[in-house]
Short mmCIF file of C-alpha atoms and ligand atoms in Angstrom, two decimals:
data_model
loop_
_atom_site.label_atom_id
_atom_site.label_comp_id
_atom_site.label_asym_id
_atom_site.label_seq_id
_atom_site.Cartn_x
_atom_site.Cartn_y
_atom_site.Cartn_z
CA MET A 1 0.03 -0.16 -0.02
CA ASN A 2 1.36 3.23 -0.96
CA ARG A 3 1.56 6.34 1.41
CA GLY A 4 -1.45 7.98 0.02
CA ARG A 5 -3.81 5.05 0.15
CA ARG A 6 -2.53 4.57 3.72
CA ALA A 7 -3.38 8.07 4.77
CA LEU A 8 -7.04 7.58 2.95
CA LEU A 9 -7.59 4.48 4.94
CA ALA A 10 -6.49 6.03 8.20
CA ALA A 11 -8.98 8.89 7.44
CA VAL A 12 -11.83 6.74 6.74
CA LEU A 13 -11.12 4.74 9.87
CA ALA A 14 -10.78 7.84 11.95
CA ALA A 15 -13.90 9.66 10.69
CA PRO A 16 -16.38 7.50 12.38
CA VAL A 17 -14.46 7.42 15.71
CA ALA A 18 -14.07 11.27 15.82
CA TRP A 19 -17.98 11.48 15.01
CA ILE A 20 -18.65 9.15 17.88
CA ALA A 21 -16.17 11.10 20.21
CA ALA A 22 -17.93 14.31 19.17
CA LYS A 23 -21.62 13.20 19.55
CA LYS A 24 -21.34 10.92 22.71
CA PRO A 25 -23.07 12.57 25.65
CA ARG A 26 -20.83 13.75 28.49
CA ARG A 27 -21.88 12.69 31.92
CA HIS A 28 -23.06 15.88 33.82
CA GLY A 29 -25.34 16.64 36.60
CA GLY A 30 -25.30 17.93 40.10
CA ALA A 31 -27.50 19.11 43.08
CA HIS A 32 -29.90 21.96 43.71
CA ASP A 33 -28.03 25.32 44.55
CA ASP A 34 -28.81 27.31 47.50
CA TYR A 35 -31.66 29.17 45.87
CA PHE A 36 -33.56 26.10 44.72
CA LEU A 37 -33.02 24.54 48.23
CA ALA A 38 -34.40 27.44 49.86
CA LEU A 39 -37.35 27.34 47.48
CA GLN A 40 -37.79 23.63 48.01
CA ALA A 41 -37.86 24.11 51.84
CA ALA A 42 -40.43 27.00 51.34
CA LEU A 43 -42.72 24.67 49.30
CA ARG A 44 -42.49 21.98 51.88
CA LYS A 45 -43.29 24.35 54.76
CA ALA A 46 -46.27 25.69 52.58
CA GLY A 47 -47.44 22.07 52.15
CA LEU A 48 -47.37 22.49 48.42
CA PHE A 49 -46.54 18.87 47.42
CA ARG A 50 -47.78 19.04 44.03
CA PRO A 51 -47.17 20.72 40.76
CA THR A 52 -46.96 24.32 41.55
CA LEU A 53 -46.12 27.83 39.56
CA VAL A 54 -44.09 29.81 41.67
CA ILE A 55 -43.43 33.56 41.07
CA ASP A 56 -40.35 34.91 42.96
CA ARG A 57 -41.45 38.35 44.12
CA GLN A 58 -37.99 39.78 44.46
CA LYS A 59 -36.91 38.80 40.93
CA LEU A 60 -40.16 40.16 39.76
CA ALA A 61 -39.17 43.33 41.48
CA HIS A 62 -35.68 43.37 39.93
CA ASN A 63 -37.24 43.20 36.55
CA LEU A 64 -39.94 45.87 37.32
CA ALA A 65 -36.88 48.17 38.23
CA ARG A 66 -35.02 47.41 34.98
CA LEU A 67 -38.23 48.13 32.97
CA LYS A 68 -38.55 51.39 34.82
CA ALA A 69 -35.07 52.34 34.27
CA LYS A 70 -35.04 51.61 30.47
CA LEU A 71 -38.46 52.66 29.56
CA PRO A 72 -38.33 55.96 27.69
CA LYS A 73 -39.29 58.85 29.66
CA ASN A 74 -42.09 59.89 27.27
CA LYS A 75 -43.61 56.51 26.86
CA LYS A 76 -46.21 55.15 29.05
CA PHE A 77 -46.35 51.47 30.15
CA ARG A 78 -49.28 49.17 29.50
CA VAL A 79 -49.46 45.85 31.24
CA VAL A 80 -49.78 42.73 28.88
CA ALA A 81 -52.43 41.05 30.99
CA LYS A 82 -52.68 37.68 29.14
CA SER A 83 -48.69 37.20 29.70
CA LEU A 84 -49.39 37.89 33.58
CA PRO A 85 -52.65 36.24 33.89
CA SER A 86 -53.64 36.80 37.47
CA LEU A 87 -55.35 39.70 38.98
CA PRO A 88 -52.96 40.09 41.81
CA LEU A 89 -49.92 39.69 39.62
CA VAL A 90 -51.36 42.55 37.40
CA ALA A 91 -52.18 44.67 40.40
CA GLU A 92 -48.53 44.14 41.79
CA VAL A 93 -47.03 45.29 38.42
CA ARG A 94 -49.66 48.16 38.12
CA ARG A 95 -48.49 49.45 41.52
CA ALA A 96 -44.92 49.26 40.83
CA MET A 97 -45.14 51.08 37.46
CA GLY A 98 -47.82 53.31 38.44
CA THR A 99 -50.16 52.49 35.58
CA ASP A 100 -53.80 51.85 34.91
CA ARG A 101 -53.36 50.69 31.34
CA LEU A 102 -53.96 46.93 30.39
CA MET A 103 -53.89 45.04 27.17
CA VAL A 104 -56.40 42.30 27.15
CA PHE A 105 -56.71 39.41 24.67
CA HIS A 106 -59.74 37.33 25.88
CA GLN A 107 -63.42 38.21 26.44
CA PRO A 108 -63.61 36.42 29.83
CA HIS A 109 -60.58 38.15 30.91
CA LEU A 110 -62.28 41.50 29.98
CA ASN A 111 -65.32 40.80 31.84
CA LEU A 112 -63.17 39.66 34.83
CA ILE A 113 -61.20 42.90 34.91
CA ALA A 114 -64.00 45.07 34.35
CA ALA A 115 -65.83 43.53 37.27
CA GLN A 116 -62.81 43.26 39.72
CA MET A 117 -60.47 46.03 38.63
CA PRO A 118 -63.03 48.79 37.65
CA ASP A 119 -60.47 51.47 37.36
CA ALA A 120 -58.44 49.66 34.45
CA GLN A 121 -58.09 51.32 31.04
CA MET A 122 -58.32 48.50 28.52
CA LEU A 123 -56.97 48.18 24.97
CA LEU A 124 -57.70 44.99 23.10
CA GLY A 125 -54.56 43.23 21.88
CA LYS A 126 -56.50 41.41 19.00
CA PRO A 127 -59.60 42.34 17.15
CA MET A 128 -62.62 40.55 18.91
CA PRO A 129 -65.22 39.13 16.81
CA ALA A 130 -68.19 41.67 17.22
CA GLY A 131 -70.08 38.77 18.83
CA ALA A 132 -67.39 38.57 21.52
CA ALA A 133 -67.57 42.25 22.33
CA ARG A 134 -71.48 41.96 22.41
CA ARG A 135 -71.09 38.92 24.78
CA PHE A 136 -68.88 41.33 27.10
CA PHE A 137 -71.76 43.71 27.44
CA GLU A 138 -74.27 40.97 28.05
CA ASP A 139 -72.11 39.33 30.81
CA HIS A 140 -70.97 42.61 32.48
CA ARG A 141 -72.83 43.87 35.56
CA ARG A 142 -73.05 47.50 36.05
CA ASN A 143 -70.47 48.85 38.35
CA ALA A 144 -68.00 51.72 38.43
CA PHE A 145 -66.41 50.69 35.14
CA ASP A 146 -67.35 52.83 32.48
CA ALA A 147 -67.10 50.63 29.36
CA PRO A 148 -67.56 53.25 26.49
CA ARG A 149 -64.71 55.23 28.10
CA GLN A 150 -62.37 52.40 29.65
CA ILE A 151 -62.28 50.15 26.57
CA GLU A 152 -60.61 50.27 23.30
CA TRP A 153 -61.68 47.76 20.78
CA LEU A 154 -59.11 46.93 18.29
CA VAL A 155 -60.09 46.91 14.66
CA ASP A 156 -58.32 45.66 11.61
CA THR A 157 -60.62 46.01 8.45
CA PRO A 158 -63.34 48.14 7.29
CA GLN A 159 -65.75 45.17 7.64
CA ARG A 160 -64.94 45.06 11.35
CA ILE A 161 -65.50 48.87 11.71
CA ALA A 162 -68.89 48.33 10.14
CA GLU A 163 -69.51 45.42 12.57
CA TYR A 164 -68.64 47.56 15.66
CA ARG A 165 -70.87 50.49 14.28
CA ASP A 166 -73.74 48.00 14.29
CA LEU A 167 -72.97 46.92 17.79
CA ALA A 168 -72.62 50.38 18.96
CA SER A 169 -76.14 51.11 18.19
CA ALA A 170 -77.21 48.57 20.79
CA SER A 171 -74.27 48.92 23.31
CA GLY A 172 -73.77 52.70 23.36
CA ARG A 173 -70.55 54.56 22.30
CA LEU A 174 -67.51 52.49 21.25
CA ARG A 175 -63.92 53.58 21.10
CA LEU A 176 -61.91 51.96 18.14
CA ASN A 177 -58.26 51.66 17.73
CA LEU A 178 -56.59 50.62 14.54
CA GLU A 179 -54.36 47.68 14.34
CA LEU A 180 -51.42 48.74 12.10
CA ASP A 181 -49.31 46.18 10.15
CA VAL A 182 -45.81 47.61 11.00
CA GLY A 183 -43.95 44.60 9.47
CA LEU A 184 -45.39 41.52 11.58
CA HIS A 185 -48.07 40.78 8.64
CA ARG A 186 -50.38 39.47 11.17
CA GLY A 187 -53.19 41.61 9.90
CA GLY A 188 -54.12 45.23 10.25
CA PHE A 189 -54.06 48.46 8.04
CA ARG A 190 -51.25 48.28 5.71
CA THR A 191 -50.93 51.77 4.13
CA ALA A 192 -51.61 55.47 5.39
CA GLN A 193 -54.44 55.78 2.88
CA GLU A 194 -56.30 52.73 4.32
CA VAL A 195 -55.90 54.46 7.89
CA VAL A 196 -57.15 57.62 6.60
CA GLU A 197 -60.30 55.82 5.10
CA ALA A 198 -60.66 53.83 8.46
CA ILE A 199 -60.72 57.07 10.53
CA ARG A 200 -63.14 58.68 8.22
CA ALA A 201 -65.51 55.73 8.49
CA ILE A 202 -65.22 55.85 12.17
CA ARG A 203 -65.95 59.71 12.26
CA ALA A 204 -68.89 59.39 10.08
CA ALA A 205 -70.62 56.93 12.89
CA PRO A 206 -71.67 59.19 15.66
CA THR A 207 -71.61 56.14 18.13
CA LEU A 208 -67.89 55.41 17.18
CA GLU A 209 -64.74 57.22 18.41
CA PHE A 210 -61.14 56.96 16.81
CA SER A 211 -58.84 56.18 20.04
CA GLY A 212 -55.50 55.56 18.27
CA PHE A 213 -53.15 52.99 16.99
CA MET A 214 -51.63 49.74 17.87
CA GLY A 215 -48.48 48.49 16.03
CA TYR A 216 -47.01 45.22 17.29
CA GLU A 217 -43.49 44.58 16.21
CA ALA A 218 -42.66 41.06 17.55
CA HIS A 219 -40.92 40.16 14.33
CA ALA A 220 -38.32 42.79 14.81
CA ALA A 221 -36.36 40.93 17.56
CA LYS A 222 -35.97 37.83 15.17
CA ILE A 223 -34.74 39.65 12.17
CA PRO A 224 -31.07 38.60 11.41
CA ASP A 225 -28.40 41.26 11.17
CA ALA A 226 -27.96 40.51 7.37
CA LEU A 227 -31.50 41.64 6.95
CA GLY A 228 -31.08 44.89 8.87
CA GLY A 229 -31.49 43.27 12.48
CA VAL A 230 -33.80 44.57 15.36
CA HIS A 231 -32.71 48.27 14.79
CA GLY A 232 -33.52 48.13 11.02
CA ALA A 233 -36.81 46.47 11.55
CA LEU A 234 -37.90 48.83 14.17
CA ALA A 235 -36.87 51.81 12.20
CA SER A 236 -39.01 50.74 9.22
CA ALA A 237 -41.90 49.77 11.69
CA MET A 238 -41.70 53.24 13.36
CA ALA A 239 -41.49 54.90 9.96
CA PHE A 240 -44.70 53.50 8.94
CA TYR A 241 -46.23 54.27 12.33
CA GLY A 242 -45.07 57.94 12.13
CA GLU A 243 -46.76 58.12 8.60
CA CYS A 244 -49.97 56.77 10.11
CA VAL A 245 -49.94 59.53 12.87
CA ALA A 246 -49.36 62.20 10.35
CA ALA A 247 -52.14 60.69 8.44
CA ALA A 248 -54.39 60.90 11.42
CA ARG A 249 -53.15 64.69 12.14
CA GLU A 250 -54.27 65.57 8.72
CA THR A 251 -57.60 63.78 8.77
CA LEU A 252 -58.62 64.98 12.14
CA GLY A 253 -57.32 68.65 11.77
CA ALA A 254 -57.97 70.59 14.90
CA ALA A 255 -59.61 67.53 16.52
CA PHE A 256 -56.16 65.73 16.55
CA ASP A 257 -54.53 65.56 19.89
CA ALA A 258 -51.76 62.98 20.10
CA GLU A 259 -51.83 63.18 24.04
CA ARG A 260 -55.39 61.78 23.97
CA LEU A 261 -54.72 59.11 21.58
CA THR A 262 -53.50 55.47 22.45
CA LEU A 263 -50.29 55.27 20.32
CA ASN A 264 -49.35 51.71 21.20
CA ALA A 265 -46.49 49.57 20.33
CA GLY A 266 -43.81 47.35 21.87
CA GLY A 267 -43.36 44.11 23.55
CA SER A 268 -41.11 42.36 25.99
CA ASN A 269 -38.40 41.67 23.39
CA THR A 270 -38.22 45.18 21.75
CA TYR A 271 -39.03 47.59 24.49
CA ALA A 272 -35.40 48.18 25.40
CA TYR A 273 -34.59 49.34 21.73
CA TYR A 274 -36.99 52.21 21.82
CA ASP A 275 -35.96 55.92 22.50
CA GLU A 276 -38.04 58.97 22.87
CA ALA A 277 -38.00 59.75 19.30
CA ALA A 278 -40.39 56.82 18.48
CA PRO A 279 -43.85 58.17 17.21
CA CYS A 280 -45.89 55.90 19.68
CA ASN A 281 -46.53 57.04 23.28
CA GLU A 282 -46.84 53.85 25.13
CA LEU A 283 -45.20 50.37 25.10
CA ALA A 284 -46.84 47.13 26.02
CA ILE A 285 -45.11 44.53 28.21
CA GLY A 286 -45.96 41.33 30.01
CA SER A 287 -43.79 38.14 29.66
CA GLY A 288 -40.27 39.86 30.14
CA LEU A 289 -41.46 40.65 33.74
CA VAL A 290 -41.45 36.95 34.55
CA LYS A 291 -38.96 35.90 31.74
CA PRO A 292 -40.00 32.39 30.68
CA THR A 293 -37.32 30.85 28.38
CA ASP A 294 -38.82 32.22 25.05
CA PHE A 295 -37.60 35.58 26.48
CA ASP A 296 -34.01 34.79 26.87
CA THR A 297 -33.22 37.29 24.26
CA PRO A 298 -30.62 40.08 23.99
CA GLY A 299 -33.23 42.77 24.55
CA LEU A 300 -34.10 41.30 28.03
CA ALA A 301 -30.49 40.29 29.18
CA GLU A 302 -30.79 42.36 32.32
CA HIS A 303 -34.14 40.87 33.24
CA VAL A 304 -34.01 37.49 35.37
CA PRO A 305 -36.31 34.46 35.56
CA ALA A 306 -39.04 35.08 37.91
CA SER A 307 -41.16 32.19 37.45
CA PHE A 308 -40.48 28.28 37.96
CA ILE A 309 -42.79 25.24 37.98
CA ALA A 310 -41.86 23.01 41.00
CA THR A 311 -42.99 19.39 41.40
CA PRO A 312 -42.02 16.52 43.74
CA VAL A 313 -40.13 13.53 42.64
CA LEU A 314 -42.51 10.36 43.28
CA LYS A 315 -39.99 7.71 42.22
CA ALA A 316 -36.13 7.49 41.84
CA LEU A 317 -34.71 4.36 40.19
CA ASN A 318 -31.18 3.63 39.59
CA THR A 319 -31.71 2.29 36.16
CA THR A 320 -33.65 3.32 32.99
CA GLN A 321 -35.90 0.65 31.53
CA ILE A 322 -37.81 1.16 28.46
CA PRO A 323 -40.59 -1.34 28.14
CA GLY A 324 -40.03 -3.95 25.38
CA LEU A 325 -36.24 -2.77 25.14
CA GLU A 326 -35.15 -3.96 28.59
CA SER A 327 -32.09 -5.89 27.08
CA LEU A 328 -30.71 -2.57 25.69
CA THR A 329 -30.78 -0.89 29.18
CA GLY A 330 -26.85 -1.29 29.39
CA ALA A 331 -26.22 -0.04 25.96
CA PHE A 332 -28.31 3.08 26.42
CA ARG A 333 -26.44 3.90 29.55
CA ALA A 334 -23.00 3.08 27.70
CA TRP A 335 -23.85 5.55 25.14
CA ASP A 336 -25.36 8.12 27.33
CA PRO A 337 -24.30 8.08 31.00
CA ASN A 338 -27.05 10.69 31.59
CA THR A 339 -29.65 7.72 31.42
CA ALA A 340 -28.28 6.13 34.49
CA ARG A 341 -31.14 7.14 36.62
CA THR A 342 -34.87 7.74 36.15
CA PHE A 343 -36.96 10.19 37.96
CA TYR A 344 -40.81 9.98 37.88
CA VAL A 345 -42.25 13.23 38.75
CA TYR A 346 -45.75 14.64 39.80
CA GLY A 347 -47.49 15.67 36.52
CA GLY A 348 -45.30 16.71 33.68
CA TYR A 349 -45.11 17.41 29.95
CA TRP A 350 -45.55 21.27 30.31
CA LEU A 351 -44.11 23.80 27.89
CA ALA A 352 -41.08 23.96 30.07
CA ASN A 353 -37.33 22.95 30.64
CA ALA A 354 -35.89 21.24 33.75
CA VAL A 355 -33.46 23.46 35.23
CA SER A 356 -32.67 22.13 38.59
CA PRO A 357 -31.13 19.99 39.82
CA PRO A 358 -28.79 20.27 36.66
CA GLY A 359 -28.41 17.33 34.42
CA LEU A 360 -32.08 16.24 33.95
CA GLN A 361 -33.20 15.29 30.47
CA ARG A 362 -36.38 14.01 28.70
CA ASN A 363 -36.02 10.54 27.10
CA ASP A 364 -37.31 10.47 23.60
CA ILE A 365 -37.85 6.73 23.33
CA TRP A 366 -40.06 6.60 26.38
CA GLY A 367 -42.13 9.77 25.51
CA HIS A 368 -43.97 12.14 27.82
CA SER A 369 -46.62 11.82 30.32
CA THR A 370 -48.73 14.66 31.75
CA ASN A 371 -49.53 12.29 34.84
CA GLN A 372 -46.10 11.03 35.78
CA ASP A 373 -43.35 12.27 33.49
CA MET A 374 -40.13 10.48 33.15
CA LEU A 375 -36.72 12.48 33.68
CA ASN A 376 -33.27 10.89 33.40
CA GLY A 377 -30.03 11.90 34.81
CA SER A 378 -26.66 10.53 35.61
CA ALA A 379 -25.22 9.16 38.76
CA ASP A 380 -24.28 12.76 39.57
CA VAL A 381 -27.84 14.17 39.79
CA GLN A 382 -28.49 14.52 43.47
CA LEU A 383 -32.28 13.93 43.83
CA GLY A 384 -34.47 11.56 45.71
CA VAL A 385 -38.17 10.76 46.30
CA GLY A 386 -39.76 13.72 48.08
CA ASP A 387 -37.40 16.15 46.58
CA PHE A 388 -38.59 18.68 43.98
CA VAL A 389 -37.47 19.27 40.37
CA PHE A 390 -37.76 22.93 39.04
CA PHE A 391 -38.48 24.04 35.54
CA ARG A 392 -38.61 27.18 33.69
CA PRO A 393 -41.80 27.54 31.50
CA HIS A 394 -41.20 28.36 27.83
CA GLN A 395 -43.85 30.99 28.05
CA SER A 396 -46.39 32.48 30.48
CA GLU A 397 -49.77 33.07 29.03
CA PHE A 398 -50.77 29.39 28.67
CA VAL A 399 -48.55 27.55 31.21
CA PHE A 400 -49.30 29.75 34.13
CA LEU A 401 -53.04 28.59 33.79
CA GLN A 402 -52.38 24.90 34.31
CA PHE A 403 -51.61 24.99 38.13
CA GLY A 404 -54.31 26.59 40.01
CA ASP A 405 -53.19 29.50 42.21
CA LEU A 406 -49.76 30.88 41.81
CA ALA A 407 -47.34 30.72 44.84
CA VAL A 408 -45.68 33.91 45.68
CA TYR A 409 -42.14 33.30 47.05
CA ASP A 410 -40.63 36.18 48.97
CA GLU A 411 -37.51 36.11 51.14
CA GLY A 412 -37.49 32.34 51.66
CA ARG A 413 -41.20 31.68 52.18
CA ILE A 414 -44.31 31.31 50.24
CA VAL A 415 -46.19 34.39 51.25
CA GLU A 416 -49.26 34.65 48.98
CA SER A 417 -51.45 32.50 46.80
CA TRP A 418 -52.67 34.34 43.61
CA PRO A 419 -55.60 33.03 41.62
CA VAL A 420 -55.19 32.90 37.74
CA PHE A 421 -57.53 34.28 35.28
CA PRO A 422 -60.44 31.95 34.50
CA GLU A 423 -60.87 30.78 30.67
CA SER A 424 -64.43 30.76 30.53
CA ALA A 425 -67.11 33.43 31.43
CA GLY A 426 -68.73 33.78 34.88
CA ALA A 427 -66.38 36.41 36.07
C1 LIG B 1 -50.47 43.14 20.39
C2 LIG B 1 -49.30 42.65 21.40
N1 LIG B 1 -48.61 43.75 22.11
C3 LIG B 1 -47.70 43.39 22.87
C4 LIG B 1 -47.44 41.91 23.28
C5 LIG B 1 -46.29 41.86 24.09
O1 LIG B 1 -46.62 40.78 25.11
P1 LIG B 1 -45.32 40.27 25.91
O2 LIG B 1 -44.62 41.45 26.43
O3 LIG B 1 -45.85 39.40 26.86
O4 LIG B 1 -44.53 39.39 24.92
C6 LIG B 1 -48.29 40.96 22.56
C7 LIG B 1 -47.88 39.61 22.71
O5 LIG B 1 -48.53 38.65 22.16
C8 LIG B 1 -49.06 41.41 21.44
O6 LIG B 1 -49.69 40.40 20.90
#
């Protein structure tokens, strides 16, 4: 064999070895750190031996302080209620930020807030079917909440404006806010001319009032640098927003008063990129205050996770046996030492990642269970029956609703229990 052939053969043999060495999982794992040990002790003391959604009040306060420091001085703050779906949680955020502005996305939530937080000023975050708006009025019991003044209904098309005009003849005066397509392409008005026509249609109806704009730009945080990045996307979003404000000024003439209009934009992932020059006058933020994993983004780098799922370990086994594949137990473990142990937990299969103790992983062959989910870990994972596993939710708006009351953790203790929003009427 000549030298060239020998080198080729060596390369052919080495390649799979190198591939295996690169792909073979490394053993890892450990114990809860002091933070999670203290949280575990607090849950035990509070008698919460079941899946529990924990809000860390100090960490929430940290995020509120960051928001306060970063929010441009001439922008008001609106709480995105769906992302913090609990009245006491919304109240805590309102108190800290000194705001009465809420963004709401679900008719039963609208009824709940109108009934139990009657000083709230609500802007709909999506265009409700006119039938849902009608249902709001049917379900609402008269109280201090003044619906015609305190709700801005979001409209996205001339048809929707016409439907709300018909509704207003029965429900009384309605304030309408126009959804703008500032680049997200999730609907809304797309040109300044469409905006002019929408404002004219609203002004032509004596029972309707034009209340402003909502331009959501969630796409901006995801635009790669090669396509202009977050700054480029926000600049073009705000350029169109500015055109729409100018169109409103021209259409309304002397009646135009920017102070009295709701000019909404923003979201958790973009708010930090705004400055005073932006043509909006308020920013809506929710998720970033509790920071689920979907919000581990550069714009929220100074925010900290403030929400965790805690659940007890029901069973801890020193092996991982897959039904029907018992004979492969040793092989699986030889390949991945992080399958050495098995933990069955109370509940599971949430939109969430296990974060403590470190080293826990799902088993793709075994699958999932919402009743007793399986987690695997190496011999280094320090976890036994009765200990807790902690997860970080991916998002808040849906996951927070799956556990009953939120457990509020403050200075080493569970101090309060906060009910979450109901998903159906009966507020
Ligand atoms: C219209 C609108 N504004 C703002 C937000 C921002 O909410 P968050 O801060 O929870 O991402 C959302 C989120 O869905 C939205 O739909």
